[in-house]
């Protein structure tokens, strides 16, 4: 097969490749350079890049994989792939070894080229497949050369700049404000995630606090919440000058109560990649200030619209007591196995522990039992 000499020759070539589409792995990606030639139909130009793609196509046609026909009742496996400009799929059946059944490939058009990698894979899967009896399983070992070639063709020749999905995580913004008087203490937290979504969380304290103490309680509650939500970078806005200056160390905390609060905050901020605080004016913090007052003046009404947490006592001002157990508990064995992979010496106990571990999960150093409906 000689190289195309005109646009008409390229059209014949792409037509033949389209007819062989089901027999060619990643056919859209392989034929893409030839379609680019057709876009410049007013001026035919056959560059070295197109010639190299043409030679690679001829080499591939000399070593076409053998396709097999599926039989009724066969279990078929669908493998998806997505490159920058095309999506492809490969259908495989198993009979001792994996054998190719069908290939399908399509060039991305227009806005489809700006899809994320996951969106391209969803496009390759196609909505119409939902009516079939499909099950999803992770890929196991590669058992056939055709499949290995299919995966190898996904390697990108150039490393692109990181996309938005792989970019540095954006920060969360947290507005905090607390208020205390003779009627009680209340606080409000306004969260804003990197996508701009906002939510409110109110705090009511059923113990005596001063204004600075309730501000610290609010900051601690906010840090704990955003950490559980998976935040890695956080900016805290507050109108309390004392609290905002004591946390970074500009002001020194002399009272023992404030020192304990600061110690707890420093423990929490160690979980974040980035932690910033800034002082804002009270006029910029009006909503948080209003909700903090409502948290103790209109508690019954506020609880119907905003999530409210009630603190019976402060967890950070009590004396620290370390419980002493006469021996290790079953929970300690599970936690150390899940977190550190530590196993007992007895093999029988090891098997028991491994079976039991399947029913538990460790989240934020807390052991939870899995339910039947949750993963």
mmCIF file of C-alpha atoms in Angstrom:
data_model
loop_
_atom_site.group_PDB
_atom_site.id
_atom_site.type_symbol
_atom_site.label_atom_id
_atom_site.label_comp_id
_atom_site.label_asym_id
_atom_site.label_seq_id
_atom_site.Cartn_x
_atom_site.Cartn_y
_atom_site.Cartn_z
ATOM 1 C CA UNK A 1 0.000 0.000 0.000
ATOM 2 C CA UNK A 2 1.540 3.292 -1.139
ATOM 3 C CA UNK A 3 1.210 6.623 0.618
ATOM 4 C CA UNK A 4 -1.728 8.881 -0.390
ATOM 5 C CA UNK A 5 -0.890 11.455 -3.049
ATOM 6 C CA UNK A 6 -4.080 13.506 -2.922
ATOM 7 C CA UNK A 7 -7.207 14.136 -0.878
ATOM 8 C CA UNK A 8 -9.060 11.468 -2.844
ATOM 9 C CA UNK A 9 -6.508 8.846 -1.739
ATOM 10 C CA UNK A 10 -6.926 9.871 1.900
ATOM 11 C CA UNK A 11 -10.710 9.543 1.572
ATOM 12 C CA UNK A 12 -10.305 6.005 0.243
ATOM 13 C CA UNK A 13 -7.971 5.185 3.141
ATOM 14 C CA UNK A 14 -10.365 6.456 5.815
ATOM 15 C CA UNK A 15 -13.242 4.592 4.158
ATOM 16 C CA UNK A 16 -11.339 1.320 4.314
ATOM 17 C CA UNK A 17 -10.432 1.918 7.954
ATOM 18 C CA UNK A 18 -14.079 2.628 8.776
ATOM 19 C CA UNK A 19 -15.048 -0.710 7.214
ATOM 20 C CA UNK A 20 -12.476 -2.451 9.429
ATOM 21 C CA UNK A 21 -13.493 -0.545 12.549
ATOM 22 C CA UNK A 22 -14.716 -3.569 14.521
ATOM 23 C CA UNK A 23 -11.470 -5.441 13.824
ATOM 24 C CA UNK A 24 -9.088 -2.629 14.835
ATOM 25 C CA UNK A 25 -8.248 -1.717 18.392
ATOM 26 C CA UNK A 26 -8.260 2.057 18.976
ATOM 27 C CA UNK A 27 -9.170 2.600 15.312
ATOM 28 C CA UNK A 28 -10.351 6.186 15.881
ATOM 29 C CA UNK A 29 -7.039 7.190 17.449
ATOM 30 C CA UNK A 30 -5.079 5.487 14.658
ATOM 31 C CA UNK A 31 -7.122 7.154 11.902
ATOM 32 C CA UNK A 32 -7.238 10.599 13.518
ATOM 33 C CA UNK A 33 -4.192 11.990 11.635
ATOM 34 C CA UNK A 34 -5.849 11.122 8.306
ATOM 35 C CA UNK A 35 -9.055 12.929 9.262
ATOM 36 C CA UNK A 36 -6.968 15.995 10.056
ATOM 37 C CA UNK A 37 -5.681 15.895 6.479
ATOM 38 C CA UNK A 38 -9.266 15.910 5.176
ATOM 39 C CA UNK A 39 -10.051 19.032 7.206
ATOM 40 C CA UNK A 40 -7.556 20.857 4.990
ATOM 41 C CA UNK A 41 -9.217 19.685 1.766
ATOM 42 C CA UNK A 42 -8.461 22.961 -0.027
ATOM 43 C CA UNK A 43 -4.728 22.307 0.284
ATOM 44 C CA UNK A 44 -3.346 18.777 0.417
ATOM 45 C CA UNK A 45 -0.321 18.430 2.695
ATOM 46 C CA UNK A 46 1.219 15.087 3.616
ATOM 47 C CA UNK A 47 3.720 15.733 6.409
ATOM 48 C CA UNK A 48 6.189 13.450 8.151
ATOM 49 C CA UNK A 49 3.733 13.090 11.055
ATOM 50 C CA UNK A 50 1.052 11.699 8.726
ATOM 51 C CA UNK A 51 3.554 9.401 7.031
ATOM 52 C CA UNK A 52 4.621 8.000 10.403
ATOM 53 C CA UNK A 53 0.978 7.342 11.346
ATOM 54 C CA UNK A 54 0.478 5.661 7.953
ATOM 55 C CA UNK A 55 3.467 3.348 8.500
ATOM 56 C CA UNK A 56 2.253 2.451 11.994
ATOM 57 C CA UNK A 57 -1.177 1.626 10.591
ATOM 58 C CA UNK A 58 0.318 -0.671 7.935
ATOM 59 C CA UNK A 59 2.418 -2.434 10.572
ATOM 60 C CA UNK A 60 -0.659 -2.960 12.743
ATOM 61 C CA UNK A 61 -2.675 -4.361 9.817
ATOM 62 C CA UNK A 62 -0.014 -7.030 9.324
ATOM 63 C CA UNK A 63 -0.601 -8.307 12.876
ATOM 64 C CA UNK A 64 -4.348 -8.089 13.359
ATOM 65 C CA UNK A 65 -5.669 -9.933 16.445
ATOM 66 C CA UNK A 66 -7.949 -12.912 15.912
ATOM 67 C CA UNK A 67 -11.558 -12.207 16.851
ATOM 68 C CA UNK A 68 -13.941 -14.884 18.108
ATOM 69 C CA UNK A 69 -17.718 -15.138 18.052
ATOM 70 C CA UNK A 70 -19.553 -15.233 21.389
ATOM 71 C CA UNK A 71 -21.915 -18.085 22.140
ATOM 72 C CA UNK A 72 -25.245 -17.913 23.893
ATOM 73 C CA UNK A 73 -24.747 -17.683 27.644
ATOM 74 C CA UNK A 74 -21.128 -16.519 27.470
ATOM 75 C CA UNK A 75 -20.034 -13.955 30.042
ATOM 76 C CA UNK A 76 -18.574 -10.955 28.221
ATOM 77 C CA UNK A 77 -16.197 -8.329 29.619
ATOM 78 C CA UNK A 78 -16.215 -4.734 28.426
ATOM 79 C CA UNK A 79 -13.021 -2.671 28.803
ATOM 80 C CA UNK A 80 -13.140 1.083 28.279
ATOM 81 C CA UNK A 81 -10.402 3.530 27.353
ATOM 82 C CA UNK A 82 -10.237 7.264 26.734
ATOM 83 C CA UNK A 83 -7.485 9.340 25.142
ATOM 84 C CA UNK A 84 -7.374 13.070 24.560
ATOM 85 C CA UNK A 85 -9.279 12.894 21.271
ATOM 86 C CA UNK A 86 -11.047 9.515 21.143
ATOM 87 C CA UNK A 87 -12.873 6.920 23.212
ATOM 88 C CA UNK A 88 -12.720 3.162 22.643
ATOM 89 C CA UNK A 89 -14.072 -0.079 24.017
ATOM 90 C CA UNK A 90 -13.044 -3.719 23.764
ATOM 91 C CA UNK A 91 -15.321 -6.731 24.254
ATOM 92 C CA UNK A 92 -13.706 -9.939 25.546
ATOM 93 C CA UNK A 93 -14.893 -13.469 26.297
ATOM 94 C CA UNK A 94 -13.124 -16.134 28.313
ATOM 95 C CA UNK A 95 -12.557 -19.767 27.391
ATOM 96 C CA UNK A 96 -9.446 -20.784 29.246
ATOM 97 C CA UNK A 97 -7.897 -17.516 28.092
ATOM 98 C CA UNK A 98 -9.244 -14.101 27.172
ATOM 99 C CA UNK A 99 -10.212 -13.670 23.508
ATOM 100 C CA UNK A 100 -11.239 -10.517 21.681
ATOM 101 C CA UNK A 101 -14.790 -10.338 20.347
ATOM 102 C CA UNK A 102 -15.373 -6.782 19.178
ATOM 103 C CA UNK A 103 -13.758 -3.340 19.039
ATOM 104 C CA UNK A 104 -15.513 0.004 18.849
ATOM 105 C CA UNK A 105 -13.968 3.462 18.700
ATOM 106 C CA UNK A 106 -15.108 7.028 18.095
ATOM 107 C CA UNK A 107 -13.428 10.411 17.711
ATOM 108 C CA UNK A 108 -14.501 13.078 20.206
ATOM 109 C CA UNK A 109 -16.185 16.136 18.729
ATOM 110 C CA UNK A 110 -16.672 19.694 19.929
ATOM 111 C CA UNK A 111 -17.233 20.012 23.658
ATOM 112 C CA UNK A 112 -16.567 16.278 24.114
ATOM 113 C CA UNK A 113 -12.830 16.957 23.803
ATOM 114 C CA UNK A 114 -13.050 19.046 27.001
ATOM 115 C CA UNK A 115 -14.535 16.217 29.060
ATOM 116 C CA UNK A 116 -12.598 14.912 32.036
ATOM 117 C CA UNK A 117 -11.140 11.420 31.860
ATOM 118 C CA UNK A 118 -14.046 9.998 33.858
ATOM 119 C CA UNK A 119 -16.619 11.713 31.627
ATOM 120 C CA UNK A 120 -14.956 10.271 28.546
ATOM 121 C CA UNK A 121 -15.201 6.779 30.005
ATOM 122 C CA UNK A 122 -18.885 7.324 30.732
ATOM 123 C CA UNK A 123 -19.345 8.436 27.140
ATOM 124 C CA UNK A 124 -17.609 5.260 25.945
ATOM 125 C CA UNK A 125 -19.904 3.122 28.061
ATOM 126 C CA UNK A 126 -23.004 4.674 26.450
ATOM 127 C CA UNK A 127 -26.428 5.072 28.006
ATOM 128 C CA UNK A 128 -27.985 2.312 25.906
ATOM 129 C CA UNK A 129 -26.036 -0.358 27.809
ATOM 130 C CA UNK A 130 -28.191 0.261 30.884
ATOM 131 C CA UNK A 131 -30.930 -2.052 29.605
ATOM 132 C CA UNK A 132 -28.609 -5.069 29.559
ATOM 133 C CA UNK A 133 -27.626 -7.377 32.406
ATOM 134 C CA UNK A 134 -24.297 -5.817 33.344
ATOM 135 C CA UNK A 135 -22.063 -6.276 36.378
ATOM 136 C CA UNK A 136 -18.970 -4.261 37.246
ATOM 137 C CA UNK A 137 -15.748 -5.874 38.452
ATOM 138 C CA UNK A 138 -12.173 -4.599 38.918
ATOM 139 C CA UNK A 139 -9.705 -5.679 36.240
ATOM 140 C CA UNK A 140 -7.582 -8.691 37.210
ATOM 141 C CA UNK A 141 -4.406 -10.009 35.626
ATOM 142 C CA UNK A 142 -3.837 -9.571 31.891
ATOM 143 C CA UNK A 143 -4.221 -12.965 30.239
ATOM 144 C CA UNK A 144 -3.969 -12.205 26.542
ATOM 145 C CA UNK A 145 -1.632 -10.279 24.271
ATOM 146 C CA UNK A 146 -4.531 -8.531 22.520
ATOM 147 C CA UNK A 147 -5.667 -7.071 25.826
ATOM 148 C CA UNK A 148 -2.106 -6.053 26.706
ATOM 149 C CA UNK A 149 -1.803 -4.239 23.365
ATOM 150 C CA UNK A 150 -5.157 -2.553 23.971
ATOM 151 C CA UNK A 151 -3.935 -1.153 27.314
ATOM 152 C CA UNK A 152 -0.516 -0.238 25.975
ATOM 153 C CA UNK A 153 -2.095 2.015 23.360
ATOM 154 C CA UNK A 154 -3.507 4.209 26.135
ATOM 155 C CA UNK A 155 -0.061 5.564 27.017
ATOM 156 C CA UNK A 156 0.087 9.267 26.231
ATOM 157 C CA UNK A 157 3.056 10.453 24.225
ATOM 158 C CA UNK A 158 3.232 13.776 26.067
ATOM 159 C CA UNK A 159 2.589 14.705 29.663
ATOM 160 C CA UNK A 160 -0.058 17.386 29.754
ATOM 161 C CA UNK A 161 -0.362 20.122 32.320
ATOM 162 C CA UNK A 162 -2.417 19.040 35.338
ATOM 163 C CA UNK A 163 -6.142 19.373 34.782
ATOM 164 C CA UNK A 164 -8.502 20.990 37.249
ATOM 165 C CA UNK A 165 -9.241 17.592 38.818
ATOM 166 C CA UNK A 166 -5.535 17.081 39.569
ATOM 167 C CA UNK A 167 -4.782 20.672 40.541
ATOM 168 C CA UNK A 168 -3.855 21.782 44.008
ATOM 169 C CA UNK A 169 -6.897 21.421 46.285
ATOM 170 C CA UNK A 170 -8.756 24.673 46.837
ATOM 171 C CA UNK A 171 -9.420 25.902 50.317
ATOM 172 C CA UNK A 172 -12.575 25.963 52.373
ATOM 173 C CA UNK A 173 -13.725 29.245 53.927
ATOM 174 C CA UNK A 174 -15.149 29.233 57.454
ATOM 175 C CA UNK A 175 -16.878 32.226 59.074
ATOM 176 C CA UNK A 176 -17.152 31.895 62.854
ATOM 177 C CA UNK A 177 -18.781 34.029 65.514
ATOM 178 C CA UNK A 178 -19.789 33.444 69.124
ATOM 179 C CA UNK A 179 -21.907 35.365 71.578
ATOM 180 C CA UNK A 180 -22.394 35.027 75.318
ATOM 181 C CA UNK A 181 -24.640 36.771 77.851
ATOM 182 C CA UNK A 182 -26.702 36.019 80.950
ATOM 183 C CA UNK A 183 -29.181 33.935 78.915
ATOM 184 C CA UNK A 184 -26.560 31.559 77.587
ATOM 185 C CA UNK A 185 -23.924 31.100 74.908
ATOM 186 C CA UNK A 186 -24.298 30.461 71.205
ATOM 187 C CA UNK A 187 -22.135 30.277 68.112
ATOM 188 C CA UNK A 188 -22.543 29.926 64.379
ATOM 189 C CA UNK A 189 -20.336 28.511 61.664
ATOM 190 C CA UNK A 190 -20.808 29.357 57.995
ATOM 191 C CA UNK A 191 -19.039 26.937 55.646
ATOM 192 C CA UNK A 192 -18.164 27.599 52.024
ATOM 193 C CA UNK A 193 -16.595 24.750 50.069
ATOM 194 C CA UNK A 194 -14.352 25.231 46.991
ATOM 195 C CA UNK A 195 -17.420 24.905 44.720
ATOM 196 C CA UNK A 196 -19.072 27.911 46.411
ATOM 197 C CA UNK A 197 -21.760 25.907 48.230
ATOM 198 C CA UNK A 198 -22.648 27.264 51.668
ATOM 199 C CA UNK A 199 -24.199 25.785 54.786
ATOM 200 C CA UNK A 200 -24.751 26.876 58.381
ATOM 201 C CA UNK A 201 -24.118 25.084 61.642
ATOM 202 C CA UNK A 202 -25.137 26.460 65.047
ATOM 203 C CA UNK A 203 -23.679 25.694 68.459
ATOM 204 C CA UNK A 204 -25.411 26.124 71.811
ATOM 205 C CA UNK A 205 -23.485 25.860 75.090
ATOM 206 C CA UNK A 206 -25.345 24.849 78.244
ATOM 207 C CA UNK A 207 -22.468 25.914 80.474
ATOM 208 C CA UNK A 208 -21.138 29.291 81.557
ATOM 209 C CA UNK A 209 -18.630 30.825 79.149
ATOM 210 C CA UNK A 210 -17.171 34.222 78.373
ATOM 211 C CA UNK A 211 -17.136 35.749 74.903
ATOM 212 C CA UNK A 212 -13.537 34.742 74.181
ATOM 213 C CA UNK A 213 -14.171 31.178 75.340
ATOM 214 C CA UNK A 214 -17.219 30.739 73.100
ATOM 215 C CA UNK A 215 -15.153 32.076 70.181
ATOM 216 C CA UNK A 216 -12.592 29.344 70.821
ATOM 217 C CA UNK A 217 -15.327 26.702 71.108
ATOM 218 C CA UNK A 218 -16.627 27.854 67.727
ATOM 219 C CA UNK A 219 -13.228 27.645 66.032
ATOM 220 C CA UNK A 220 -12.602 24.166 67.460
ATOM 221 C CA UNK A 221 -16.032 22.909 66.356
ATOM 222 C CA UNK A 222 -15.462 24.337 62.877
ATOM 223 C CA UNK A 223 -12.040 22.712 62.495
ATOM 224 C CA UNK A 224 -13.416 19.346 63.573
ATOM 225 C CA UNK A 225 -16.296 19.552 61.095
ATOM 226 C CA UNK A 226 -14.291 20.568 58.026
ATOM 227 C CA UNK A 227 -11.709 17.886 58.825
ATOM 228 C CA UNK A 228 -14.459 15.253 58.801
ATOM 229 C CA UNK A 229 -15.703 16.667 55.494
ATOM 230 C CA UNK A 230 -12.275 16.049 53.966
ATOM 231 C CA UNK A 231 -10.975 19.634 53.794
ATOM 232 C CA UNK A 232 -7.207 19.994 53.421
ATOM 233 C CA UNK A 233 -6.849 23.763 53.109
ATOM 234 C CA UNK A 234 -8.869 26.178 55.218
ATOM 235 C CA UNK A 235 -9.287 29.923 55.795
ATOM 236 C CA UNK A 236 -11.035 31.103 58.978
ATOM 237 C CA UNK A 237 -12.678 34.539 59.177
ATOM 238 C CA UNK A 238 -13.598 35.999 62.563
ATOM 239 C CA UNK A 239 -14.240 39.433 64.065
ATOM 240 C CA UNK A 240 -12.606 38.543 67.409
ATOM 241 C CA UNK A 241 -9.283 40.384 67.634
ATOM 242 C CA UNK A 242 -8.039 38.486 70.693
ATOM 243 C CA UNK A 243 -8.707 35.016 69.299
ATOM 244 C CA UNK A 244 -7.367 35.829 65.825
ATOM 245 C CA UNK A 245 -4.135 37.185 67.334
ATOM 246 C CA UNK A 246 -3.609 34.481 69.953
ATOM 247 C CA UNK A 247 -3.873 31.542 67.534
ATOM 248 C CA UNK A 248 -0.887 32.580 65.328
ATOM 249 C CA UNK A 249 1.071 33.678 68.407
ATOM 250 C CA UNK A 250 0.893 37.461 67.980
ATOM 251 C CA UNK A 251 -0.678 37.710 71.443
ATOM 252 C CA UNK A 252 0.403 35.493 74.316
ATOM 253 C CA UNK A 253 -2.297 33.546 76.170
ATOM 254 C CA UNK A 254 -1.631 33.944 79.897
ATOM 255 C CA UNK A 255 -4.734 32.284 81.343
ATOM 256 C CA UNK A 256 -4.657 28.508 81.703
ATOM 257 C CA UNK A 257 -8.095 28.233 80.080
ATOM 258 C CA UNK A 258 -6.911 30.002 76.923
ATOM 259 C CA UNK A 259 -3.741 27.922 76.830
ATOM 260 C CA UNK A 260 -5.801 24.714 76.791
ATOM 261 C CA UNK A 261 -7.973 26.028 73.988
ATOM 262 C CA UNK A 262 -4.881 26.998 71.977
ATOM 263 C CA UNK A 263 -3.321 23.583 72.534
ATOM 264 C CA UNK A 264 -6.438 21.883 71.152
ATOM 265 C CA UNK A 265 -6.542 24.193 68.120
ATOM 266 C CA UNK A 266 -2.879 23.512 67.305
ATOM 267 C CA UNK A 267 -3.576 19.769 67.463
ATOM 268 C CA UNK A 268 -6.431 20.167 64.971
ATOM 269 C CA UNK A 269 -4.587 22.461 62.549
ATOM 270 C CA UNK A 270 -1.832 19.852 62.226
ATOM 271 C CA UNK A 271 -4.294 17.758 60.160
ATOM 272 C CA UNK A 272 -4.476 20.411 57.397
ATOM 273 C CA UNK A 273 -2.030 21.126 54.590
ATOM 274 C CA UNK A 274 -2.750 24.838 54.833
ATOM 275 C CA UNK A 275 -4.347 26.841 57.647
ATOM 276 C CA UNK A 276 -4.925 30.601 57.559
ATOM 277 C CA UNK A 277 -6.865 32.990 59.750
ATOM 278 C CA UNK A 278 -7.866 36.559 59.128
ATOM 279 C CA UNK A 279 -9.766 39.150 61.086
ATOM 280 C CA UNK A 280 -12.738 40.804 59.434
ATOM 281 C CA UNK A 281 -14.997 43.602 60.594
ATOM 282 C CA UNK A 282 -18.247 42.859 62.383
ATOM 283 C CA UNK A 283 -20.154 44.321 59.437
ATOM 284 C CA UNK A 284 -18.638 41.611 57.199
ATOM 285 C CA UNK A 285 -19.695 38.938 59.687
ATOM 286 C CA UNK A 286 -23.313 39.987 60.189
ATOM 287 C CA UNK A 287 -24.952 36.692 59.276
ATOM 288 C CA UNK A 288 -22.758 34.600 61.556
ATOM 289 C CA UNK A 289 -23.234 37.112 64.380
ATOM 290 C CA UNK A 290 -27.024 37.078 64.001
ATOM 291 C CA UNK A 291 -27.234 33.290 63.960
ATOM 292 C CA UNK A 292 -24.975 32.981 66.995
ATOM 293 C CA UNK A 293 -27.432 35.127 68.956
ATOM 294 C CA UNK A 294 -30.393 33.129 67.655
ATOM 295 C CA UNK A 295 -28.706 29.922 68.819
ATOM 296 C CA UNK A 296 -29.557 30.734 72.426
ATOM 297 C CA UNK A 297 -32.485 33.193 72.112
ATOM 298 C CA UNK A 298 -34.687 31.251 69.626
ATOM 299 C CA UNK A 299 -33.336 27.724 69.992
ATOM 300 C CA UNK A 300 -36.617 25.877 69.347
ATOM 301 C CA UNK A 301 -37.280 27.659 66.037
ATOM 302 C CA UNK A 302 -33.685 27.621 64.836
ATOM 303 C CA UNK A 303 -33.393 23.871 65.377
ATOM 304 C CA UNK A 304 -36.045 23.295 62.685
ATOM 305 C CA UNK A 305 -34.088 25.015 59.897
ATOM 306 C CA UNK A 306 -30.400 24.792 60.852
ATOM 307 C CA UNK A 307 -28.444 21.920 62.344
ATOM 308 C CA UNK A 308 -27.794 22.803 65.995
ATOM 309 C CA UNK A 309 -25.364 21.023 68.305
ATOM 310 C CA UNK A 310 -25.802 21.351 72.071
ATOM 311 C CA UNK A 311 -22.722 21.145 74.285
ATOM 312 C CA UNK A 312 -23.480 20.173 77.869
ATOM 313 C CA UNK A 313 -19.913 20.942 78.951
ATOM 314 C CA UNK A 314 -16.566 21.830 77.456
ATOM 315 C CA UNK A 315 -14.404 18.856 76.534
ATOM 316 C CA UNK A 316 -11.200 20.889 76.613
ATOM 317 C CA UNK A 317 -11.243 22.418 80.107
ATOM 318 C CA UNK A 318 -11.581 19.262 82.192
ATOM 319 C CA UNK A 319 -8.623 17.531 83.768
ATOM 320 C CA UNK A 320 -7.106 14.924 81.461
ATOM 321 C CA UNK A 321 -7.642 11.412 82.791
ATOM 322 C CA UNK A 322 -5.925 8.437 81.192
ATOM 323 C CA UNK A 323 -7.931 5.236 81.694
ATOM 324 C CA UNK A 324 -5.857 2.217 82.659
ATOM 325 C CA UNK A 325 -7.101 -1.181 81.484
ATOM 326 C CA UNK A 326 -5.912 -4.431 83.043
ATOM 327 C CA UNK A 327 -5.454 -5.901 79.565
ATOM 328 C CA UNK A 328 -5.969 -5.273 75.852
ATOM 329 C CA UNK A 329 -9.528 -5.151 74.501
ATOM 330 C CA UNK A 330 -10.897 -6.699 71.314
ATOM 331 C CA UNK A 331 -11.297 -3.206 69.860
ATOM 332 C CA UNK A 332 -7.618 -2.467 70.368
ATOM 333 C CA UNK A 333 -6.663 -5.578 68.402
ATOM 334 C CA UNK A 334 -8.924 -4.563 65.507
ATOM 335 C CA UNK A 335 -7.711 -0.968 65.451
ATOM 336 C CA UNK A 336 -4.046 -1.947 65.395
ATOM 337 C CA UNK A 337 -4.669 -4.530 62.661
ATOM 338 C CA UNK A 338 -6.595 -2.096 60.421
ATOM 339 C CA UNK A 339 -4.302 0.862 61.059
ATOM 340 C CA UNK A 340 -0.880 -0.776 61.352
ATOM 341 C CA UNK A 341 -1.360 -4.346 60.094
ATOM 342 C CA UNK A 342 -0.309 -5.758 63.474
ATOM 343 C CA UNK A 343 -1.218 -9.438 63.919
ATOM 344 C CA UNK A 344 -1.231 -11.731 66.960
ATOM 345 C CA UNK A 345 1.227 -14.615 67.065
ATOM 346 C CA UNK A 346 -1.427 -17.362 67.179
ATOM 347 C CA UNK A 347 -2.477 -18.324 63.623
ATOM 348 C CA UNK A 348 -5.976 -19.274 64.758
ATOM 349 C CA UNK A 349 -6.417 -15.825 66.292
ATOM 350 C CA UNK A 350 -5.101 -14.266 63.087
ATOM 351 C CA UNK A 351 -7.820 -15.953 61.001
ATOM 352 C CA UNK A 352 -10.499 -14.928 63.502
ATOM 353 C CA UNK A 353 -9.252 -11.349 63.441
ATOM 354 C CA UNK A 354 -9.193 -11.224 59.635
ATOM 355 C CA UNK A 355 -12.794 -12.470 59.427
ATOM 356 C CA UNK A 356 -13.954 -9.993 62.047
ATOM 357 C CA UNK A 357 -12.170 -7.071 60.372
ATOM 358 C CA UNK A 358 -14.451 -7.332 57.329
ATOM 359 C CA UNK A 359 -17.325 -6.048 59.489
ATOM 360 C CA UNK A 360 -15.517 -2.962 60.786
ATOM 361 C CA UNK A 361 -14.012 0.239 59.417
ATOM 362 C CA UNK A 362 -11.643 2.779 60.952
ATOM 363 C CA UNK A 363 -12.455 6.418 60.316
ATOM 364 C CA UNK A 364 -10.624 9.295 62.001
ATOM 365 C CA UNK A 365 -9.188 6.842 64.573
ATOM 366 C CA UNK A 366 -12.712 5.725 65.543
ATOM 367 C CA UNK A 367 -13.857 2.128 64.999
ATOM 368 C CA UNK A 368 -17.231 1.734 63.260
ATOM 369 C CA UNK A 369 -19.233 -1.386 62.486
ATOM 370 C CA UNK A 370 -20.340 -1.695 58.875
ATOM 371 C CA UNK A 371 -24.027 -2.016 58.049
ATOM 372 C CA UNK A 372 -25.487 -4.412 55.489
ATOM 373 C CA UNK A 373 -26.402 -1.594 53.102
ATOM 374 C CA UNK A 374 -23.189 0.435 53.250
ATOM 375 C CA UNK A 375 -20.021 -0.453 51.289
#
